[in-house]
Coordinates of C-alpha atoms and ligand atoms in Angstrom, one line a residue:
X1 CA -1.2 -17.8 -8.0
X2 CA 0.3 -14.8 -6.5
X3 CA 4.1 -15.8 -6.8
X4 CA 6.5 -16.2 -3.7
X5 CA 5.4 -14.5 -0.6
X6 CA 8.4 -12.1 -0.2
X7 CA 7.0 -10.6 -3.2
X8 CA 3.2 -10.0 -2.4
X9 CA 2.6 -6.3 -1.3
X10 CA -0.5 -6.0 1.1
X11 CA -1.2 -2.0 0.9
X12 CA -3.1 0.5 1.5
X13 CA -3.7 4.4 -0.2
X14 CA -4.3 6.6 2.7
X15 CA -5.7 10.2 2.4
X16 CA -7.3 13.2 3.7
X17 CA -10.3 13.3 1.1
X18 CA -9.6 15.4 -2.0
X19 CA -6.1 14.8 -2.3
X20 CA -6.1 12.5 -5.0
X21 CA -6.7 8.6 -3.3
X22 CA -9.1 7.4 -6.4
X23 CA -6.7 9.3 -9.1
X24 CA -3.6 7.8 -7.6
X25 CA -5.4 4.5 -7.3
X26 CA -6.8 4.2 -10.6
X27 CA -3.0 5.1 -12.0
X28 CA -2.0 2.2 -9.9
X29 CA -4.5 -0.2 -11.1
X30 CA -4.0 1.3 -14.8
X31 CA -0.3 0.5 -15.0
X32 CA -0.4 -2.5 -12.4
X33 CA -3.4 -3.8 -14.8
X34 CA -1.4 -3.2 -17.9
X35 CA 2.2 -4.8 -16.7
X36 CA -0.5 -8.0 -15.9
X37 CA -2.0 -8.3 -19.4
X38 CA 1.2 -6.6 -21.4
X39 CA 4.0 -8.0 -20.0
X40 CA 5.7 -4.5 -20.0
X41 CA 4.7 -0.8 -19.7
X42 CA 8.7 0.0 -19.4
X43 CA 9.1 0.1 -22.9
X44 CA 6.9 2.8 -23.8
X45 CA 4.8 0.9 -26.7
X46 CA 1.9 -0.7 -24.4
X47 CA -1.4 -0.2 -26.0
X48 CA -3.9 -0.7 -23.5
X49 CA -7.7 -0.3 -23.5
X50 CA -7.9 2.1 -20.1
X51 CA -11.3 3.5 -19.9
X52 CA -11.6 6.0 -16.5
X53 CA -15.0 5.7 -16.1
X54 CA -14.4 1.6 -16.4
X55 CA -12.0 1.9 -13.4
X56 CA -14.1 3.9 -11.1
X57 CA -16.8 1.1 -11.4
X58 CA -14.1 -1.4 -10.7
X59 CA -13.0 0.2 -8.1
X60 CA -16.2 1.5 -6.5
X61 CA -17.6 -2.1 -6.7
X62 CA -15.1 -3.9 -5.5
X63 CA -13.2 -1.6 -3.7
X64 CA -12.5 -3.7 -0.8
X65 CA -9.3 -5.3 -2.2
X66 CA -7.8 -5.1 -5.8
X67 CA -5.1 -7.7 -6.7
X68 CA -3.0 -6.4 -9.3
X69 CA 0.8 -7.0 -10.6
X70 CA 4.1 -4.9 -10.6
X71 CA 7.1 -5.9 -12.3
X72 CA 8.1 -9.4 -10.0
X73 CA 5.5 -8.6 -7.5
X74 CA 1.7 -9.1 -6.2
X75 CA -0.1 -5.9 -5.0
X76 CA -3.3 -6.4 -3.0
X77 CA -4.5 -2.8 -3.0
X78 CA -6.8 -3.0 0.5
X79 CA -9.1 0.2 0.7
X80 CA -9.2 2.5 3.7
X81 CA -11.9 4.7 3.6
X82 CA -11.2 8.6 3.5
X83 CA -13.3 9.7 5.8
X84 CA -12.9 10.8 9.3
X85 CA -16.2 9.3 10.4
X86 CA -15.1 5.9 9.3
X87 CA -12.0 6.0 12.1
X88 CA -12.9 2.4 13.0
X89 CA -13.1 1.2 9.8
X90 CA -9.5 2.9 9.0
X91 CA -8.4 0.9 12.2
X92 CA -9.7 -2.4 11.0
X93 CA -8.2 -1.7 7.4
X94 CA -5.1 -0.9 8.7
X95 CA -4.4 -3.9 10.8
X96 CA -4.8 -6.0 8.0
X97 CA -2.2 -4.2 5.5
X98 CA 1.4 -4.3 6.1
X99 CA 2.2 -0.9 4.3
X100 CA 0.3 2.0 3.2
X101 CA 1.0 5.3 1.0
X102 CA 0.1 8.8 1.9
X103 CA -1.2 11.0 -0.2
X104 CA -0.9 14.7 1.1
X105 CA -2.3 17.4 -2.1
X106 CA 0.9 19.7 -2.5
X107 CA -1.8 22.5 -2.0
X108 CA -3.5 21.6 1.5
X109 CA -1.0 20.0 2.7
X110 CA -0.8 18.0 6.0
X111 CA -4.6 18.1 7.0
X112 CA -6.9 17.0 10.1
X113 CA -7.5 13.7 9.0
X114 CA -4.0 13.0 8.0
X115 CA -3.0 12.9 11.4
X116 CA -5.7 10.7 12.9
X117 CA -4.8 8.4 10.0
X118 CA -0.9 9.1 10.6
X119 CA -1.2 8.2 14.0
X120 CA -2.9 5.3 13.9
X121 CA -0.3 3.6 10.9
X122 CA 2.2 4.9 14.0
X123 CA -0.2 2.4 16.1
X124 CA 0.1 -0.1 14.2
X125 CA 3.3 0.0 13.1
X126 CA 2.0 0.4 9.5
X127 CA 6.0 1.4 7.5
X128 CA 4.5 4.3 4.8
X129 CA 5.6 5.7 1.6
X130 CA 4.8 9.7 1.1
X131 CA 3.4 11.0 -2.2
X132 CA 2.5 14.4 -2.4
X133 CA 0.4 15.0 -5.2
X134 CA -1.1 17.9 -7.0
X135 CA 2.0 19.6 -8.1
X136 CA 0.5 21.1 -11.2
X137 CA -2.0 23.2 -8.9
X138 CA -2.0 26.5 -8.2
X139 CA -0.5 27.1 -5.0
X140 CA 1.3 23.5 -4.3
X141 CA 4.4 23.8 -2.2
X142 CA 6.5 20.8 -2.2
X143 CA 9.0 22.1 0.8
X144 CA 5.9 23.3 2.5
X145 CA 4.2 19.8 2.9
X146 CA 7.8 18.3 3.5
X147 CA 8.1 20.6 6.6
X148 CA 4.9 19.9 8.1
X149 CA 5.3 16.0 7.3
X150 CA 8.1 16.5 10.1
X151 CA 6.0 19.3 12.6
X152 CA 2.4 18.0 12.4
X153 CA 3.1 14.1 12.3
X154 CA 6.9 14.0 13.2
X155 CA 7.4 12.3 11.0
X156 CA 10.4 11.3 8.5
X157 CA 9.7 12.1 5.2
X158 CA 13.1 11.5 3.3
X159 CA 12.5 12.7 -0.6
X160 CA 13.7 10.4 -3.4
X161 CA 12.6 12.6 -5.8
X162 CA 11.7 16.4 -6.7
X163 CA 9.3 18.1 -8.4
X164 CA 10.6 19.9 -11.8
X165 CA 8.6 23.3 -11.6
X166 CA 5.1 23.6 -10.0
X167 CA 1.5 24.7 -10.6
X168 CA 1.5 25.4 -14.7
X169 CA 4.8 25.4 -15.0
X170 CA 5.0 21.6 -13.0
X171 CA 7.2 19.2 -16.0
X172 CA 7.8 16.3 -14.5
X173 CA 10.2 14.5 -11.8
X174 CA 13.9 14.2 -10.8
X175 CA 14.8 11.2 -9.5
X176 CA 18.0 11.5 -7.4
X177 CA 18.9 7.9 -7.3
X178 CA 19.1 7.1 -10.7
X179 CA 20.0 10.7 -11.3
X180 CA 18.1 11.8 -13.9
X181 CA 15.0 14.0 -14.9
X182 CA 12.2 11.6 -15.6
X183 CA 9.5 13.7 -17.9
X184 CA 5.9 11.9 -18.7
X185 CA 4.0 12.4 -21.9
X186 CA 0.1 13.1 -20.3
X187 CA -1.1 12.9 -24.1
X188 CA -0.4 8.9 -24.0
X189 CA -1.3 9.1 -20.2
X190 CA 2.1 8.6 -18.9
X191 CA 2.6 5.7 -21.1
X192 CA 6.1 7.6 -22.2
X193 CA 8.6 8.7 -20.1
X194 CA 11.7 10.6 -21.5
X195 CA 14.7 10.6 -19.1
X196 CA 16.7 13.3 -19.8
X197 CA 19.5 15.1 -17.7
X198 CA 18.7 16.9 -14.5
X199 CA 17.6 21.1 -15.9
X200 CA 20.9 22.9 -14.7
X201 CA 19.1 25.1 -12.9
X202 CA 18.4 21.9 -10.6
X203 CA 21.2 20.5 -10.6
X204 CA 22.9 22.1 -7.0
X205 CA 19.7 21.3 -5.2
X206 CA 19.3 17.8 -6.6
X207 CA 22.9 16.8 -5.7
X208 CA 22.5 18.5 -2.1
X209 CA 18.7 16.4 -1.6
X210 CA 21.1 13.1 -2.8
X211 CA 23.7 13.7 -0.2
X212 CA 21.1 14.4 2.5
X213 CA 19.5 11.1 1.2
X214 CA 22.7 9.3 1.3
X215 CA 24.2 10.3 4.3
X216 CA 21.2 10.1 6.2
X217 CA 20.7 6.3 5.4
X218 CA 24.3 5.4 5.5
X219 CA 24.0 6.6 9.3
X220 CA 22.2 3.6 9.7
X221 CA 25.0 1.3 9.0
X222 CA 29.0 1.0 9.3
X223 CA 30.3 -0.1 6.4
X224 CA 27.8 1.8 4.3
X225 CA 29.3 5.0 6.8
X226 CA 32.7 4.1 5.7
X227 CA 32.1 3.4 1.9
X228 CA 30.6 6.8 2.3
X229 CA 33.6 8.5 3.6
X230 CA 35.7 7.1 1.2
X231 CA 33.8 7.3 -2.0
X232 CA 31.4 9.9 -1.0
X233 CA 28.5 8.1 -2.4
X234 CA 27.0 4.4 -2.4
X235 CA 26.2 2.0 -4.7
X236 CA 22.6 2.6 -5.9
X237 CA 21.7 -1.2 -4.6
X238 CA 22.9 0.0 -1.1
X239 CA 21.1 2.9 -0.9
X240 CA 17.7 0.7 -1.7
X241 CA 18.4 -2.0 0.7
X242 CA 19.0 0.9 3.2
X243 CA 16.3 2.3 2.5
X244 CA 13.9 -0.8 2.5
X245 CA 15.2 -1.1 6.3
X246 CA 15.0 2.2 7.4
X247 CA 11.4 2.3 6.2
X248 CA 10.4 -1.4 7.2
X249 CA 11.7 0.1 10.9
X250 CA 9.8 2.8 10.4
X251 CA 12.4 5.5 10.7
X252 CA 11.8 7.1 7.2
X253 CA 9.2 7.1 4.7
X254 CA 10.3 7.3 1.3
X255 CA 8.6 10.4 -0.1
X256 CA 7.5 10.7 -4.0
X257 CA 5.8 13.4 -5.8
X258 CA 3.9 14.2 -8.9
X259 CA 0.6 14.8 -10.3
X260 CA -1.8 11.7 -10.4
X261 CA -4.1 13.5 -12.5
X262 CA -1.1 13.8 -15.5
X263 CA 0.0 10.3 -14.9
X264 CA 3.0 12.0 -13.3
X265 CA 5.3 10.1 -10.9
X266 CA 2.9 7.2 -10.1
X267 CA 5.1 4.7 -11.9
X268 CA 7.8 5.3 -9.1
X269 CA 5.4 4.6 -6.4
X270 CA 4.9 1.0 -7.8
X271 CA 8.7 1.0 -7.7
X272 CA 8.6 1.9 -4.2
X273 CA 6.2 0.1 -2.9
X274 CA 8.2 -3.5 -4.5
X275 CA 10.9 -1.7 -3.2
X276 CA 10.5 -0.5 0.4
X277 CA 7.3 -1.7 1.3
X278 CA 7.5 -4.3 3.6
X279 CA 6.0 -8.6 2.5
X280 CA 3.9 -10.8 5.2
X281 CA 7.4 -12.4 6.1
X282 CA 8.6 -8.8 7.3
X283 CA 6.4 -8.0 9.8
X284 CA 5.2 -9.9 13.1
X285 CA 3.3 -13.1 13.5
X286 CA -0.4 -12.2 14.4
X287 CA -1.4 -12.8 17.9
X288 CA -4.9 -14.3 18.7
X289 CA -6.0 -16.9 21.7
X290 CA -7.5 -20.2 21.9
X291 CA -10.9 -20.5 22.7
X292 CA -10.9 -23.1 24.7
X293 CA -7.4 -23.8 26.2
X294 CA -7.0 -27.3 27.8
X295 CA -5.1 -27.9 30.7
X296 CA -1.9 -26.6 31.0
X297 CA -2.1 -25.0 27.7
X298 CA -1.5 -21.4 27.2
X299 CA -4.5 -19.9 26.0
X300 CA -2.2 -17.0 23.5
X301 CA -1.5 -18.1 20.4
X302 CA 0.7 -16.9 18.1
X303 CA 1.0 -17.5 13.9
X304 CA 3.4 -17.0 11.6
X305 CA 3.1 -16.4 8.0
X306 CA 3.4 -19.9 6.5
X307 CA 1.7 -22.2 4.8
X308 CA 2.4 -25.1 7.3
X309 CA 0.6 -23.4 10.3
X310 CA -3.1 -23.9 10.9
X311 CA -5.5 -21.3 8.9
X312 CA -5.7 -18.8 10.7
X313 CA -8.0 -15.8 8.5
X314 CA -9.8 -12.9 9.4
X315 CA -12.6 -11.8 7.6
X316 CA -12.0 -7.3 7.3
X317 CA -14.8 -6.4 5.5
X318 CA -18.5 -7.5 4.3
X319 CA -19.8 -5.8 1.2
X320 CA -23.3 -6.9 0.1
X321 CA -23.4 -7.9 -3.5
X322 CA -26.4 -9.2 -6.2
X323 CA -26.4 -12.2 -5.0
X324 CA -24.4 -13.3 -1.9
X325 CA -22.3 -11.2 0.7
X326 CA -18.4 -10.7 -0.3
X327 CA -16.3 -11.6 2.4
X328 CA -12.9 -10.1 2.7
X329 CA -10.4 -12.1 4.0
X330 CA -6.6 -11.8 5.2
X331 CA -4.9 -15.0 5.2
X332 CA -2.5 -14.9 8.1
X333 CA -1.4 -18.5 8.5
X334 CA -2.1 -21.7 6.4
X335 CA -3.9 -22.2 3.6
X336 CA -7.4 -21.3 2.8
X337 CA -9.3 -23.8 0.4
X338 CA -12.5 -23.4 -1.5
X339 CA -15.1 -26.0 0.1
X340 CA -13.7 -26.0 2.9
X341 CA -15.8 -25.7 6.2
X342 CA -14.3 -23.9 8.5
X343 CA -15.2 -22.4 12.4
X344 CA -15.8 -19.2 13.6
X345 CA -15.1 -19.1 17.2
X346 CA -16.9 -16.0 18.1
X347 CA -20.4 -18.0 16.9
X348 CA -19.1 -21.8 17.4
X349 CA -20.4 -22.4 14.5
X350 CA -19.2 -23.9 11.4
X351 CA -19.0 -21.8 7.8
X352 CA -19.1 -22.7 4.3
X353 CA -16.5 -21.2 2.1
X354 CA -18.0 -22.0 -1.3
X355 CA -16.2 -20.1 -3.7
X356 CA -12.8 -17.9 -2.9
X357 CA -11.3 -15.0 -5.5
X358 CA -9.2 -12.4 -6.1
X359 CA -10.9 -8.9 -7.8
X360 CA -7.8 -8.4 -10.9
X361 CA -6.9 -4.9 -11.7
X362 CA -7.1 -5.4 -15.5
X363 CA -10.2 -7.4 -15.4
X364 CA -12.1 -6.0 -12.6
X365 CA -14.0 -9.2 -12.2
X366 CA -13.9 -11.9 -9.3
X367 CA -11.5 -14.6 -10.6
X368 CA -12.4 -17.7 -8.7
X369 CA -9.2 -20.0 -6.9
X370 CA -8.4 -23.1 -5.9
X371 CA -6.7 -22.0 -2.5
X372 CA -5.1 -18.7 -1.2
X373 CA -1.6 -19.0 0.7
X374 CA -0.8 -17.4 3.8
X375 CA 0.3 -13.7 4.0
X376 CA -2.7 -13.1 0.9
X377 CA -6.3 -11.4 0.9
X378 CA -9.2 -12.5 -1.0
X379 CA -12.7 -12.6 -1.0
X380 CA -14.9 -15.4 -0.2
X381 CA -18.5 -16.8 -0.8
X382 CA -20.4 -18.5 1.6
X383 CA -20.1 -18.0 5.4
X384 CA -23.6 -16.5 6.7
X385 CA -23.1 -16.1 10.6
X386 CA -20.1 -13.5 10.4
X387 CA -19.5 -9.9 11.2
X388 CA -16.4 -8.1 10.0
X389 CA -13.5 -8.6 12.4
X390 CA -14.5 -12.7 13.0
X391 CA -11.6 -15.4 12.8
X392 CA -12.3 -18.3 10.3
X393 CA -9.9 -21.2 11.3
X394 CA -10.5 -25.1 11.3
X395 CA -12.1 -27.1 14.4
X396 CA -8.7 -28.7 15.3
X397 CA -6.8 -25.5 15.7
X398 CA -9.4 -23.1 17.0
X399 CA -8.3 -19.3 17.2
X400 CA -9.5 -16.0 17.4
X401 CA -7.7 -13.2 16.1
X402 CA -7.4 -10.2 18.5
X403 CA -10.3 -8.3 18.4
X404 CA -10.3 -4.9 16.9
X405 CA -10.5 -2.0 19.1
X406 CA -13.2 0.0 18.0
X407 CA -16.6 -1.7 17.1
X408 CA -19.1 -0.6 16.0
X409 CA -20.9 -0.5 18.9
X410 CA -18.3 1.5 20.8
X411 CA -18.8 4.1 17.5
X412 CA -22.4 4.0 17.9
X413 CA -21.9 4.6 22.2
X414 CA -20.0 7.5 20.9
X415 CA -22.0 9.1 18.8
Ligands
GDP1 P1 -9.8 11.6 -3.1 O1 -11.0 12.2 -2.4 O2 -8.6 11.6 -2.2 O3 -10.1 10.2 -3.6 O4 -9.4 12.5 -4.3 P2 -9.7 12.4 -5.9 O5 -8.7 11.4 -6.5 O6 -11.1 12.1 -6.1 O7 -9.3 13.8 -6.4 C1 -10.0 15.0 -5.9 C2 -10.0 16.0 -7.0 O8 -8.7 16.4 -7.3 C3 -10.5 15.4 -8.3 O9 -11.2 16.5 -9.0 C4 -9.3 15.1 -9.1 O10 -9.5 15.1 -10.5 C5 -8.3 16.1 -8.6 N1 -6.9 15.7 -8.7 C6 -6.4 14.5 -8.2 N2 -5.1 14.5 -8.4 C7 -4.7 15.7 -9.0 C8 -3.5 16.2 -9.5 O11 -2.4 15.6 -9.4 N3 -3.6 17.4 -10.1 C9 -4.8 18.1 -10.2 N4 -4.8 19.3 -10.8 N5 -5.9 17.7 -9.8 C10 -5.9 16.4 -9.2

């Protein structure tokens, strides 16, 4: 089972193509997988058995929706494809995640497709996390990508950390909540981190980032504006439960950086993401109508993340496999069991949910369940009458999900 709801992460990597999605991903699913099976990566002494080559498989086979575990909480990684063409498929992937990160390369920069994809999260009220990636190249340009975060997507990147160096000269991190320079050993694939103190030639800019941090979440609320005054600084637990607000209201995005490729920085993204990114509980109950409304009854409907509502479950993606179709599912209200039979309103027809699973990071196999609770994704085996975007729910409590805006017949009209 995934654990309590207010700790389950349903997110997203979102990129221009090239800047570093599959890298960051696989570092994700590499120290996600190994915090599952370890116990602890913290520590520094985790052997684990991470083959890259392994990973890409995992990830190109069953890309759809990885489930893998942080520290307290559940991370389904949900794919979004990276390229432009697929803008309907982005859409439909990002109505079913509740927050994404953005990975801009700290040499290109803020690209085409970056805002399509920016501005649709905007849409749909997706909160982000920003990681610009590629430090080590030649040419990246931290403040560069910062600036046109805020002129090409207006958007709010607030940095929580700072590149030490760049291109060869790129070391590692500073982290200017905890205050410290975070260093990570590639040799052992990022496996070691040394925290030392911030390089004094840092030091004045760090401290003048913090205070731009602080202040500008303090701002957000009174007492934190007076502890501020007095003290001139917070309590580091204020400054992340600020944070987590301003970014679940979508007035910052938490901004990380780093090199994927050297293992460097990812391990704060997982932070941030348990940290910032928002649960099911945080965001809105879906809305979708009833098919067939009696009298007097309103034909919207709306569902709340909780195990006591009706099932209420869209199916996101298809993906043809050996020997069935892979149905991917969000779980929006109630609880979906495995045997179940269950309607799809758009056909009025009944399905046959056979088998249900989550993909594991550190086993990159379907693990078959029992049940999946509301606010979770997971595949399923069985329904044969379904197209991606259809609404399984039972016969008594008949829904269909808002339909997504773009089919692909709209695409196809396009084209
Ligand atoms: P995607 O298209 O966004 O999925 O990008 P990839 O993760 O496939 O990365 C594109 C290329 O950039 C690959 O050759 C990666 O090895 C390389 N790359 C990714 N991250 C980094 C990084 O932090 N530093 C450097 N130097 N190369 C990187």
């Amino acid at each position: 089972m995934p654990g309590p709801i207010e700790k389950l992460r349903n997110i997203g990597i979102v990129a221009h193509i090239d800047a570093g999605k599959t890298t960051t991903t696989e570092r994700i699913l590499y120290y996600a997988g190994a915090t599952h099976r370890m116990g602890n990566v913290d520590d520094g002494n985790t052997e684990t058995d991470f083959d890259p080559e392994e990973a890409k498989r995992g990830i190109t086979i069953y890309s759809a929706a990885v489930t893998c575990r942080w520290k307290e909480c559940t991370i389904n990684l949900i794919d979004t494809p990276g390229h432009v063409d697929f803008t309907a498929e982005v859409q439909r992937s990002l109505r079913v995640l509740d927050g994404a990160v953005v990975v801009f390369s700290a040499v290109e920069g803020v690209e085409a497709q970056s805002e399509t994809v920016w501005r649709q999260a905007d849409e749909y009220k997706v909160p982000r996390l920003c990681f610009i990636n590629k430090m080590d190249r030649i040419g990246a340009n931290f403040e560069n990508v910062l600036d046109q975060i805020r002129k090409r997507l207006g958007g709010n990147p607030l940095p929580l950390f700072l590149p030490i160096g760049s291109e060869h000269d790129f070391l590692g991190i500073v982290d200017l909540i905890g205050r410290k320079a975070l260093y990570f050993d590639s040799e052992t694939q990022g496996k070691n981190i040394t925290e030392e103190e911030i390089p004094d030639d840092l030091k004045d800019q760090a401290e003048e980032y913090r205070q731009k941090l602080v202040e500008t979440i303090a701002e957000r609320d009174e007492s934190a504006m007076e502890t501020y005054f007095e003290e001139g600084d917070l309590p580091d637990e204020t400054i992340h439960k600020l944070l987590r607000e301003a970014t679940l209201a979508g007035d910052i995005q938490p901004t990380f950086t780093g090199s994927a490729l050297d293992f460097v920085g990812v391990q704060p993204i997982l932070d941030g993401v348990n940290r910032y990114l928002p649960s099911p509980l945080d965001v809105p109950p879906v809305h979708g109508i009833n098919p067939k409304p009696k009298k007097n009854q309103s034909a919207e409907i709306t569902r709340g993340p909780s195990n006591d509502e009706p099932l209420a479950a869209l199916i996101f993606k298809i993906v043809a496999d050996k020997h069935a179709d892979l149905c991917f599912v969000r779980v929006y209200s109630g609880v979906l069991k495995s045997g179940s039979r269950l309607l799809n309103p758009r056909t009025g027809k009944k399905e046959f949910c056979s088998q249900i699973w989550h993909i594991q990071a550190d086993q990159r196999e379907k693990i078959e369940i029992d049940l999946v609770e509301a606010g979770d994704i997971c595949g399923v085996i069985g329904p044969k009458d379904i197209v991606t975007g259809d609404t399984l729910c039972p016969t008594t409590d008949p829904i269909l999900l808002e339909s997504i805006h773009f089919p692909e017949t709209v695409i196809s009209m396009a084209v």
